[in-house]
Structures are given as C-alpha cells and as structure tokens.
C-alpha cells in the first residue's frame, strides 16, 4: 500500500474483470459508454463510467461511414492510445474490427495482443457467440480478456441484409452461454427483445451489458455521440439523448462567425 500519498491524491481503484464480476454478484449496475479521444474519455472517466469502449462505431460516428466495416486495426489502436491515456479508473475495452475477429485465429490473437501491448487499454470486444468459442478460449488463454458481443452484430450487416431486433431466444442464449464457457468476462447484448435480454442475463453468471436489450441486463452501454446529441440523422429507438451538443457547437460557431463579421472578436480581453 502506498502510504506516501494523501488519500485524495491516490488514483481511484481500477475497474477490472474481477470488480465487474463482483458488481454482478452484488447486484450493482454497470455503466459503459464509447470513447474515441482523450478529452471525452477524461470526462467520462471522471464522471464514474465503469467501462469505456473504443468501439468500431467510430467508423460511423467519427469517420462518417455508413457501417462499422471500414475502420482498421491501426485506426482503432490510434484512438485506443488516446482513451487509454485518459482513463484512470474505467476499464477500457477495444473492439476488434472487421474482419480481424473472423480470420485465422492467431491473427485475432495478434490483434488482441496489440491492444494490450501498444495501448493502456485492458480488454477486447469480439462480435459473435457460439461460433467464436474457440477464438475466445485461445485469446483468454493467451492473457487477453474478451467481452463477447451477441444479438445484433453490426459487422454482419450485409449477411443479415440490414439491422433488425433479434428474437431467436434459443440461439441467442446459446451464444451467450458458449461465450461465457469459453472464458469471456462479460457479454454485450445488442438489440434483442426484452424477453431475450432477460433470458440471457438469467442464463449466464458473467456481467451482461445491454444496448437495446431491455432493463434486465447487469449494465447498459450507449454510443456517447448518440447520448450527447452529437450525431445527425437517424437515432435508434434504444437511444436516450441526454444533451444537445450538436446545437451547442452550431450556436458557438454562429456566434464566432458573427463576432468576426462585426469586428467584436478579438476584443481588448483577447488581445496583447
Ligand atoms: O462499436 C460500438 O459502439 C458498439 C456498441 C454496441 C456500443 O459495439
């Protein structure tokens, strides 16, 4: 124990696979949000969000693509470095992008190892359930914690022919159980009926983190840009927008433009 620092200067204890398991056992809810850059991650960490996800949603909400498919491992590592540096308490999970989690198994392990070696992040997220059991087991054996992602799998968008709410209860529960048995420390459940969310939560002992999966999961995750209103266009039903950052930025830009136009910026206060 470090006795040299006053209590207030000590970093808060890190959220870990072990503390998340305890949260589930103790009936505590887990909060998770996406983060792609240092300042946002610093704010979310300070706000006490338990898990930060450097999600492949970065392709859509930061890079402006239509799907999550184009983002690369190198790009995720670049963003993971920033988020990893900012998070003092939260666990940081990094998505394995398409198709790194589908190719030859040792390539997936190498990508997971890059996350732990090149960034200060702590775990990876891998889309898939039962068919990914071997891959999850190999990763965990190699020392790479894995959060499985079942239900709607955005990397499968073209196979599925779009995004839809998943209701195949037996298959989805089987996916979550297979992921847990393979060693996943948590299961993210996306866009399933409330009944399926409940059934998955009842079937596994590890924490379940829902997005559009009803209220029965151990925790909830949202894309931060959706939460804070920093996206334009379609917003899924499961999003609750809790701020309007787009409007704030827009209004600040208008004020700035007008202040330049009418020569009130810079004023004496901003000049040397
Ligand atoms: O990439 C992402 O943002 C996700 C969501 C399900 C949170 O995986």
GROMACS .gro file of C-alpha atoms and ligand atoms in nm:
model
  280
    1UNK     CA    1   0.000   0.000   0.000
    2UNK     CA    2   0.134   0.345  -0.094
    3UNK     CA    3   0.147   0.540   0.234
    4UNK     CA    4   0.334   0.836   0.084
    5UNK     CA    5   0.037   0.996  -0.096
    6UNK     CA    6  -0.257   1.155   0.084
    7UNK     CA    7  -0.582   0.968   0.022
    8UNK     CA    8  -0.718   1.240  -0.212
    9UNK     CA    9  -0.417   1.214  -0.450
   10UNK     CA   10  -0.431   0.839  -0.495
   11UNK     CA   11  -0.581   0.724  -0.823
   12UNK     CA   12  -0.917   0.553  -0.774
   13UNK     CA   13  -0.909   0.174  -0.786
   14UNK     CA   14  -0.929   0.046  -1.145
   15UNK     CA   15  -1.240  -0.132  -1.269
   16UNK     CA   16  -1.125  -0.484  -1.358
   17UNK     CA   17  -1.270  -0.814  -1.477
   18UNK     CA   18  -1.276  -0.912  -1.110
   19UNK     CA   19  -1.452  -0.599  -0.985
   20UNK     CA   20  -1.708  -0.625  -1.265
   21UNK     CA   21  -1.783  -0.985  -1.165
   22UNK     CA   22  -1.830  -0.865  -0.807
   23UNK     CA   23  -2.064  -0.588  -0.924
   24UNK     CA   24  -2.283  -0.850  -1.088
   25UNK     CA   25  -2.275  -1.071  -0.777
   26UNK     CA   26  -2.363  -0.772  -0.556
   27UNK     CA   27  -2.650  -0.664  -0.783
   28UNK     CA   28  -2.480  -0.336  -0.884
   29UNK     CA   29  -2.544  -0.187  -1.226
   30UNK     CA   30  -2.253  -0.133  -1.468
   31UNK     CA   31  -2.229   0.177  -1.689
   32UNK     CA   32  -2.045   0.172  -2.021
   33UNK     CA   33  -2.006   0.434  -2.296
   34UNK     CA   34  -1.799   0.460  -2.610
   35UNK     CA   35  -1.499   0.695  -2.624
   36UNK     CA   36  -1.270   0.772  -2.915
   37UNK     CA   37  -1.047   1.057  -2.792
   38UNK     CA   38  -0.859   1.185  -2.486
   39UNK     CA   39  -1.081   1.476  -2.372
   40UNK     CA   40  -1.406   1.283  -2.398
   41UNK     CA   41  -1.258   0.979  -2.225
   42UNK     CA   42  -1.122   1.201  -1.946
   43UNK     CA   43  -1.470   1.346  -1.883
   44UNK     CA   44  -1.645   1.007  -1.892
   45UNK     CA   45  -1.384   0.857  -1.659
   46UNK     CA   46  -1.422   1.148  -1.418
   47UNK     CA   47  -1.800   1.100  -1.428
   48UNK     CA   48  -1.754   0.746  -1.298
   49UNK     CA   49  -1.846   0.548  -1.608
   50UNK     CA   50  -1.723   0.195  -1.534
   51UNK     CA   51  -1.623   0.080  -1.885
   52UNK     CA   52  -1.511   0.287  -2.185
   53UNK     CA   53  -1.540   0.120  -2.524
   54UNK     CA   54  -1.324   0.222  -2.817
   55UNK     CA   55  -1.595   0.088  -3.043
   56UNK     CA   56  -1.581   0.021  -3.414
   57UNK     CA   57  -1.883   0.256  -3.420
   58UNK     CA   58  -1.600   0.507  -3.464
   59UNK     CA   59  -1.630   0.425  -3.835
   60UNK     CA   60  -1.983   0.570  -3.835
   61UNK     CA   61  -1.986   0.848  -3.575
   62UNK     CA   62  -1.632   0.983  -3.623
   63UNK     CA   63  -1.522   0.877  -3.971
   64UNK     CA   64  -1.861   0.926  -4.139
   65UNK     CA   65  -1.901   0.580  -4.293
   66UNK     CA   66  -2.238   0.404  -4.339
   67UNK     CA   67  -2.136   0.089  -4.150
   68UNK     CA   68  -1.872  -0.017  -3.896
   69UNK     CA   69  -1.685  -0.223  -4.155
   70UNK     CA   70  -1.424   0.024  -4.290
   71UNK     CA   71  -1.238   0.106  -3.965
   72UNK     CA   72  -0.899  -0.067  -3.942
   73UNK     CA   73  -0.699  -0.216  -3.656
   74UNK     CA   74  -0.435   0.057  -3.692
   75UNK     CA   75  -0.704   0.326  -3.664
   76UNK     CA   76  -0.857   0.163  -3.356
   77UNK     CA   77  -0.513   0.140  -3.195
   78UNK     CA   78  -0.457   0.512  -3.264
   79UNK     CA   79  -0.783   0.601  -3.084
   80UNK     CA   80  -0.728   0.341  -2.810
   81UNK     CA   81  -0.394   0.504  -2.724
   82UNK     CA   82  -0.575   0.832  -2.651
   83UNK     CA   83  -0.856   0.676  -2.449
   84UNK     CA   84  -0.616   0.451  -2.257
   85UNK     CA   85  -0.409   0.752  -2.156
   86UNK     CA   86  -0.716   0.936  -2.025
   87UNK     CA   87  -0.886   0.663  -1.822
   88UNK     CA   88  -0.766   0.648  -1.464
   89UNK     CA   89  -1.048   0.437  -1.319
   90UNK     CA   90  -1.254   0.289  -1.601
   91UNK     CA   91  -1.171  -0.037  -1.771
   92UNK     CA   92  -1.108   0.034  -2.140
   93UNK     CA   93  -1.226  -0.223  -2.395
   94UNK     CA   94  -1.127  -0.204  -2.762
   95UNK     CA   95  -1.330  -0.351  -3.048
   96UNK     CA   96  -1.168  -0.600  -3.282
   97UNK     CA   97  -1.268  -0.457  -3.621
   98UNK     CA   98  -1.398  -0.647  -3.921
   99UNK     CA   99  -1.255  -0.890  -4.029
  100UNK     CA  100  -0.983  -0.934  -3.763
  101UNK     CA  101  -1.215  -1.143  -3.547
  102UNK     CA  102  -1.313  -1.371  -3.834
  103UNK     CA  103  -0.981  -1.456  -3.999
  104UNK     CA  104  -0.714  -1.704  -3.898
  105UNK     CA  105  -0.726  -1.740  -3.519
  106UNK     CA  106  -0.365  -1.636  -3.448
  107UNK     CA  107  -0.424  -1.314  -3.639
  108UNK     CA  108  -0.706  -1.234  -3.397
  109UNK     CA  109  -0.478  -1.314  -3.102
  110UNK     CA  110  -0.210  -1.087  -3.250
  111UNK     CA  111  -0.463  -0.802  -3.278
  112UNK     CA  112  -0.572  -0.854  -2.917
  113UNK     CA  113  -0.208  -0.857  -2.809
  114UNK     CA  114  -0.150  -0.526  -2.989
  115UNK     CA  115  -0.426  -0.369  -2.777
  116UNK     CA  116  -0.259  -0.477  -2.453
  117UNK     CA  117   0.096  -0.403  -2.570
  118UNK     CA  118   0.058  -0.075  -2.761
  119UNK     CA  119  -0.217   0.099  -2.562
  120UNK     CA  120  -0.304   0.134  -2.195
  121UNK     CA  121  -0.635  -0.049  -2.258
  122UNK     CA  122  -0.737  -0.366  -2.084
  123UNK     CA  123  -0.956  -0.594  -2.295
  124UNK     CA  124  -1.105  -0.652  -2.639
  125UNK     CA  125  -1.460  -0.698  -2.764
  126UNK     CA  126  -1.531  -0.963  -3.023
  127UNK     CA  127  -1.856  -0.998  -3.219
  128UNK     CA  128  -2.006  -1.346  -3.208
  129UNK     CA  129  -2.112  -1.618  -2.967
  130UNK     CA  130  -2.105  -1.996  -3.010
  131UNK     CA  131  -1.906  -1.989  -3.336
  132UNK     CA  132  -1.641  -1.774  -3.165
  133UNK     CA  133  -1.596  -2.001  -2.860
  134UNK     CA  134  -1.262  -2.144  -2.979
  135UNK     CA  135  -1.131  -1.800  -3.059
  136UNK     CA  136  -1.240  -1.659  -2.720
  137UNK     CA  137  -1.076  -1.951  -2.538
  138UNK     CA  138  -0.749  -1.905  -2.727
  139UNK     CA  139  -0.745  -1.531  -2.658
  140UNK     CA  140  -0.817  -1.572  -2.287
  141UNK     CA  141  -0.552  -1.846  -2.262
  142UNK     CA  142  -0.308  -1.601  -2.417
  143UNK     CA  143  -0.392  -1.345  -2.145
  144UNK     CA  144  -0.631  -1.125  -2.343
  145UNK     CA  145  -0.964  -1.059  -2.166
  146UNK     CA  146  -1.259  -1.084  -2.406
  147UNK     CA  147  -1.603  -0.925  -2.392
  148UNK     CA  148  -1.830  -1.118  -2.631
  149UNK     CA  149  -2.089  -0.933  -2.841
  150UNK     CA  150  -2.409  -1.123  -2.920
  151UNK     CA  151  -2.752  -1.037  -3.060
  152UNK     CA  152  -2.739  -0.784  -3.342
  153UNK     CA  153  -2.385  -0.788  -3.477
  154UNK     CA  154  -2.320  -0.476  -3.685
  155UNK     CA  155  -2.023  -0.639  -3.863
  156UNK     CA  156  -2.273  -0.889  -4.007
  157UNK     CA  157  -2.490  -0.619  -4.164
  158UNK     CA  158  -2.453  -0.740  -4.523
  159UNK     CA  159  -2.517  -1.107  -4.438
  160UNK     CA  160  -2.830  -1.008  -4.244
  161UNK     CA  161  -2.944  -0.762  -4.510
  162UNK     CA  162  -2.973  -0.475  -4.260
  163UNK     CA  163  -3.018  -0.419  -3.888
  164UNK     CA  164  -3.310  -0.579  -3.703
  165UNK     CA  165  -3.417  -0.666  -3.349
  166UNK     CA  166  -3.312  -1.026  -3.271
  167UNK     CA  167  -3.570  -1.256  -3.113
  168UNK     CA  168  -3.433  -1.612  -3.166
  169UNK     CA  169  -3.419  -1.686  -2.795
  170UNK     CA  170  -3.259  -2.034  -2.802
  171UNK     CA  171  -2.978  -1.939  -3.039
  172UNK     CA  172  -2.904  -1.613  -2.861
  173UNK     CA  173  -2.897  -1.770  -2.514
  174UNK     CA  174  -2.675  -2.045  -2.654
  175UNK     CA  175  -2.437  -1.781  -2.793
  176UNK     CA  176  -2.405  -1.607  -2.456
  177UNK     CA  177  -2.357  -1.933  -2.263
  178UNK     CA  178  -2.094  -2.055  -2.513
  179UNK     CA  179  -1.907  -1.724  -2.479
  180UNK     CA  180  -1.914  -1.746  -2.101
  181UNK     CA  181  -1.798  -2.110  -2.105
  182UNK     CA  182  -1.512  -2.013  -2.337
  183UNK     CA  183  -1.392  -1.758  -2.081
  184UNK     CA  184  -1.549  -1.425  -2.184
  185UNK     CA  185  -1.553  -1.195  -1.878
  186UNK     CA  186  -1.874  -1.022  -1.995
  187UNK     CA  187  -2.131  -1.043  -2.271
  188UNK     CA  188  -2.258  -0.738  -2.459
  189UNK     CA  189  -2.610  -0.794  -2.588
  190UNK     CA  190  -2.728  -0.570  -2.871
  191UNK     CA  191  -3.079  -0.505  -2.996
  192UNK     CA  192  -3.276  -0.804  -2.872
  193UNK     CA  193  -3.628  -0.826  -2.731
  194UNK     CA  194  -3.661  -0.760  -2.358
  195UNK     CA  195  -3.750  -1.129  -2.317
  196UNK     CA  196  -3.422  -1.236  -2.479
  197UNK     CA  197  -3.224  -0.983  -2.271
  198UNK     CA  198  -3.377  -1.128  -1.956
  199UNK     CA  199  -3.318  -1.489  -2.067
  200UNK     CA  200  -2.951  -1.421  -2.146
  201UNK     CA  201  -2.899  -1.247  -1.814
  202UNK     CA  202  -3.058  -1.542  -1.633
  203UNK     CA  203  -2.852  -1.798  -1.826
  204UNK     CA  204  -2.502  -1.661  -1.756
  205UNK     CA  205  -2.314  -1.562  -1.442
  206UNK     CA  206  -2.082  -1.304  -1.600
  207UNK     CA  207  -2.198  -0.941  -1.633
  208UNK     CA  208  -2.426  -0.870  -1.928
  209UNK     CA  209  -2.418  -0.525  -2.085
  210UNK     CA  210  -2.722  -0.431  -2.292
  211UNK     CA  211  -2.782  -0.186  -2.574
  212UNK     CA  212  -3.142  -0.204  -2.686
  213UNK     CA  213  -3.178  -0.521  -2.478
  214UNK     CA  214  -3.425  -0.404  -2.212
  215UNK     CA  215  -3.364  -0.341  -1.845
  216UNK     CA  216  -3.269  -0.687  -1.717
  217UNK     CA  217  -2.901  -0.685  -1.812
  218UNK     CA  218  -2.634  -0.611  -1.549
  219UNK     CA  219  -2.533  -0.292  -1.726
  220UNK     CA  220  -2.608  -0.063  -2.017
  221UNK     CA  221  -2.398   0.080  -2.298
  222UNK     CA  222  -2.468   0.358  -2.549
  223UNK     CA  223  -2.266   0.528  -2.818
  224UNK     CA  224  -2.162   0.854  -2.647
  225UNK     CA  225  -2.228   1.062  -2.959
  226UNK     CA  226  -2.592   0.940  -2.950
  227UNK     CA  227  -2.623   1.012  -2.577
  228UNK     CA  228  -2.493   1.368  -2.606
  229UNK     CA  229  -2.664   1.454  -2.935
  230UNK     CA  230  -2.351   1.473  -3.147
  231UNK     CA  231  -2.494   1.279  -3.439
  232UNK     CA  232  -2.721   1.383  -3.719
  233UNK     CA  233  -2.999   1.187  -3.881
  234UNK     CA  234  -3.146   0.855  -3.769
  235UNK     CA  235  -3.138   0.771  -3.400
  236UNK     CA  236  -3.224   0.414  -3.291
  237UNK     CA  237  -3.522   0.361  -3.055
  238UNK     CA  238  -3.292   0.245  -2.774
  239UNK     CA  239  -3.107   0.579  -2.755
  240UNK     CA  240  -3.191   0.832  -2.486
  241UNK     CA  241  -3.045   1.168  -2.588
  242UNK     CA  242  -2.940   1.344  -2.267
  243UNK     CA  243  -2.773   1.653  -2.417
  244UNK     CA  244  -2.772   1.850  -2.742
  245UNK     CA  245  -2.404   1.906  -2.815
  246UNK     CA  246  -2.461   1.950  -3.190
  247UNK     CA  247  -2.673   2.258  -3.121
  248UNK     CA  248  -2.419   2.389  -2.869
  249UNK     CA  249  -2.136   2.361  -3.125
  250UNK     CA  250  -2.353   2.508  -3.402
  251UNK     CA  251  -2.455   2.807  -3.190
  252UNK     CA  252  -2.096   2.872  -3.078
  253UNK     CA  253  -1.981   2.861  -3.441
  254UNK     CA  254  -2.252   3.111  -3.541
  255UNK     CA  255  -2.160   3.345  -3.256
  256UNK     CA  256  -1.792   3.323  -3.353
  257UNK     CA  257  -1.865   3.383  -3.721
  258UNK     CA  258  -2.081   3.686  -3.637
  259UNK     CA  259  -1.828   3.827  -3.390
  260UNK     CA  260  -1.561   3.817  -3.662
  261UNK     CA  261  -1.801   3.970  -3.913
  262UNK     CA  262  -1.891   4.264  -3.687
  263UNK     CA  263  -1.534   4.312  -3.562
  264UNK     CA  264  -1.615   4.239  -3.196
  265UNK     CA  265  -1.371   3.948  -3.188
  266UNK     CA  266  -1.095   3.971  -3.083
  267UNK     CA  267  -1.167   4.243  -2.827
  268UNK     CA  268  -0.933   4.401  -2.572
  269UNK     CA  269  -0.970   4.099  -2.342
  270UNK     CA  270  -0.838   3.864  -2.611
  271UNK     CA  271  -0.557   4.096  -2.732
  272UNK     CA  272  -0.198   4.162  -2.615
  273LIG     O1  273  -1.890  -0.016  -3.151
  273LIG     C1  274  -1.977   0.012  -3.070
  273LIG     O2  275  -2.000   0.129  -3.037
  273LIG     C2  276  -2.056  -0.096  -3.013
  273LIG     C3  277  -2.187  -0.063  -2.948
  273LIG     C4  278  -2.271  -0.183  -2.937
  273LIG     C5  279  -2.175   0.002  -2.818
  273LIG     O3  280  -2.016  -0.208  -3.022
   0.00000   0.00000   0.00000
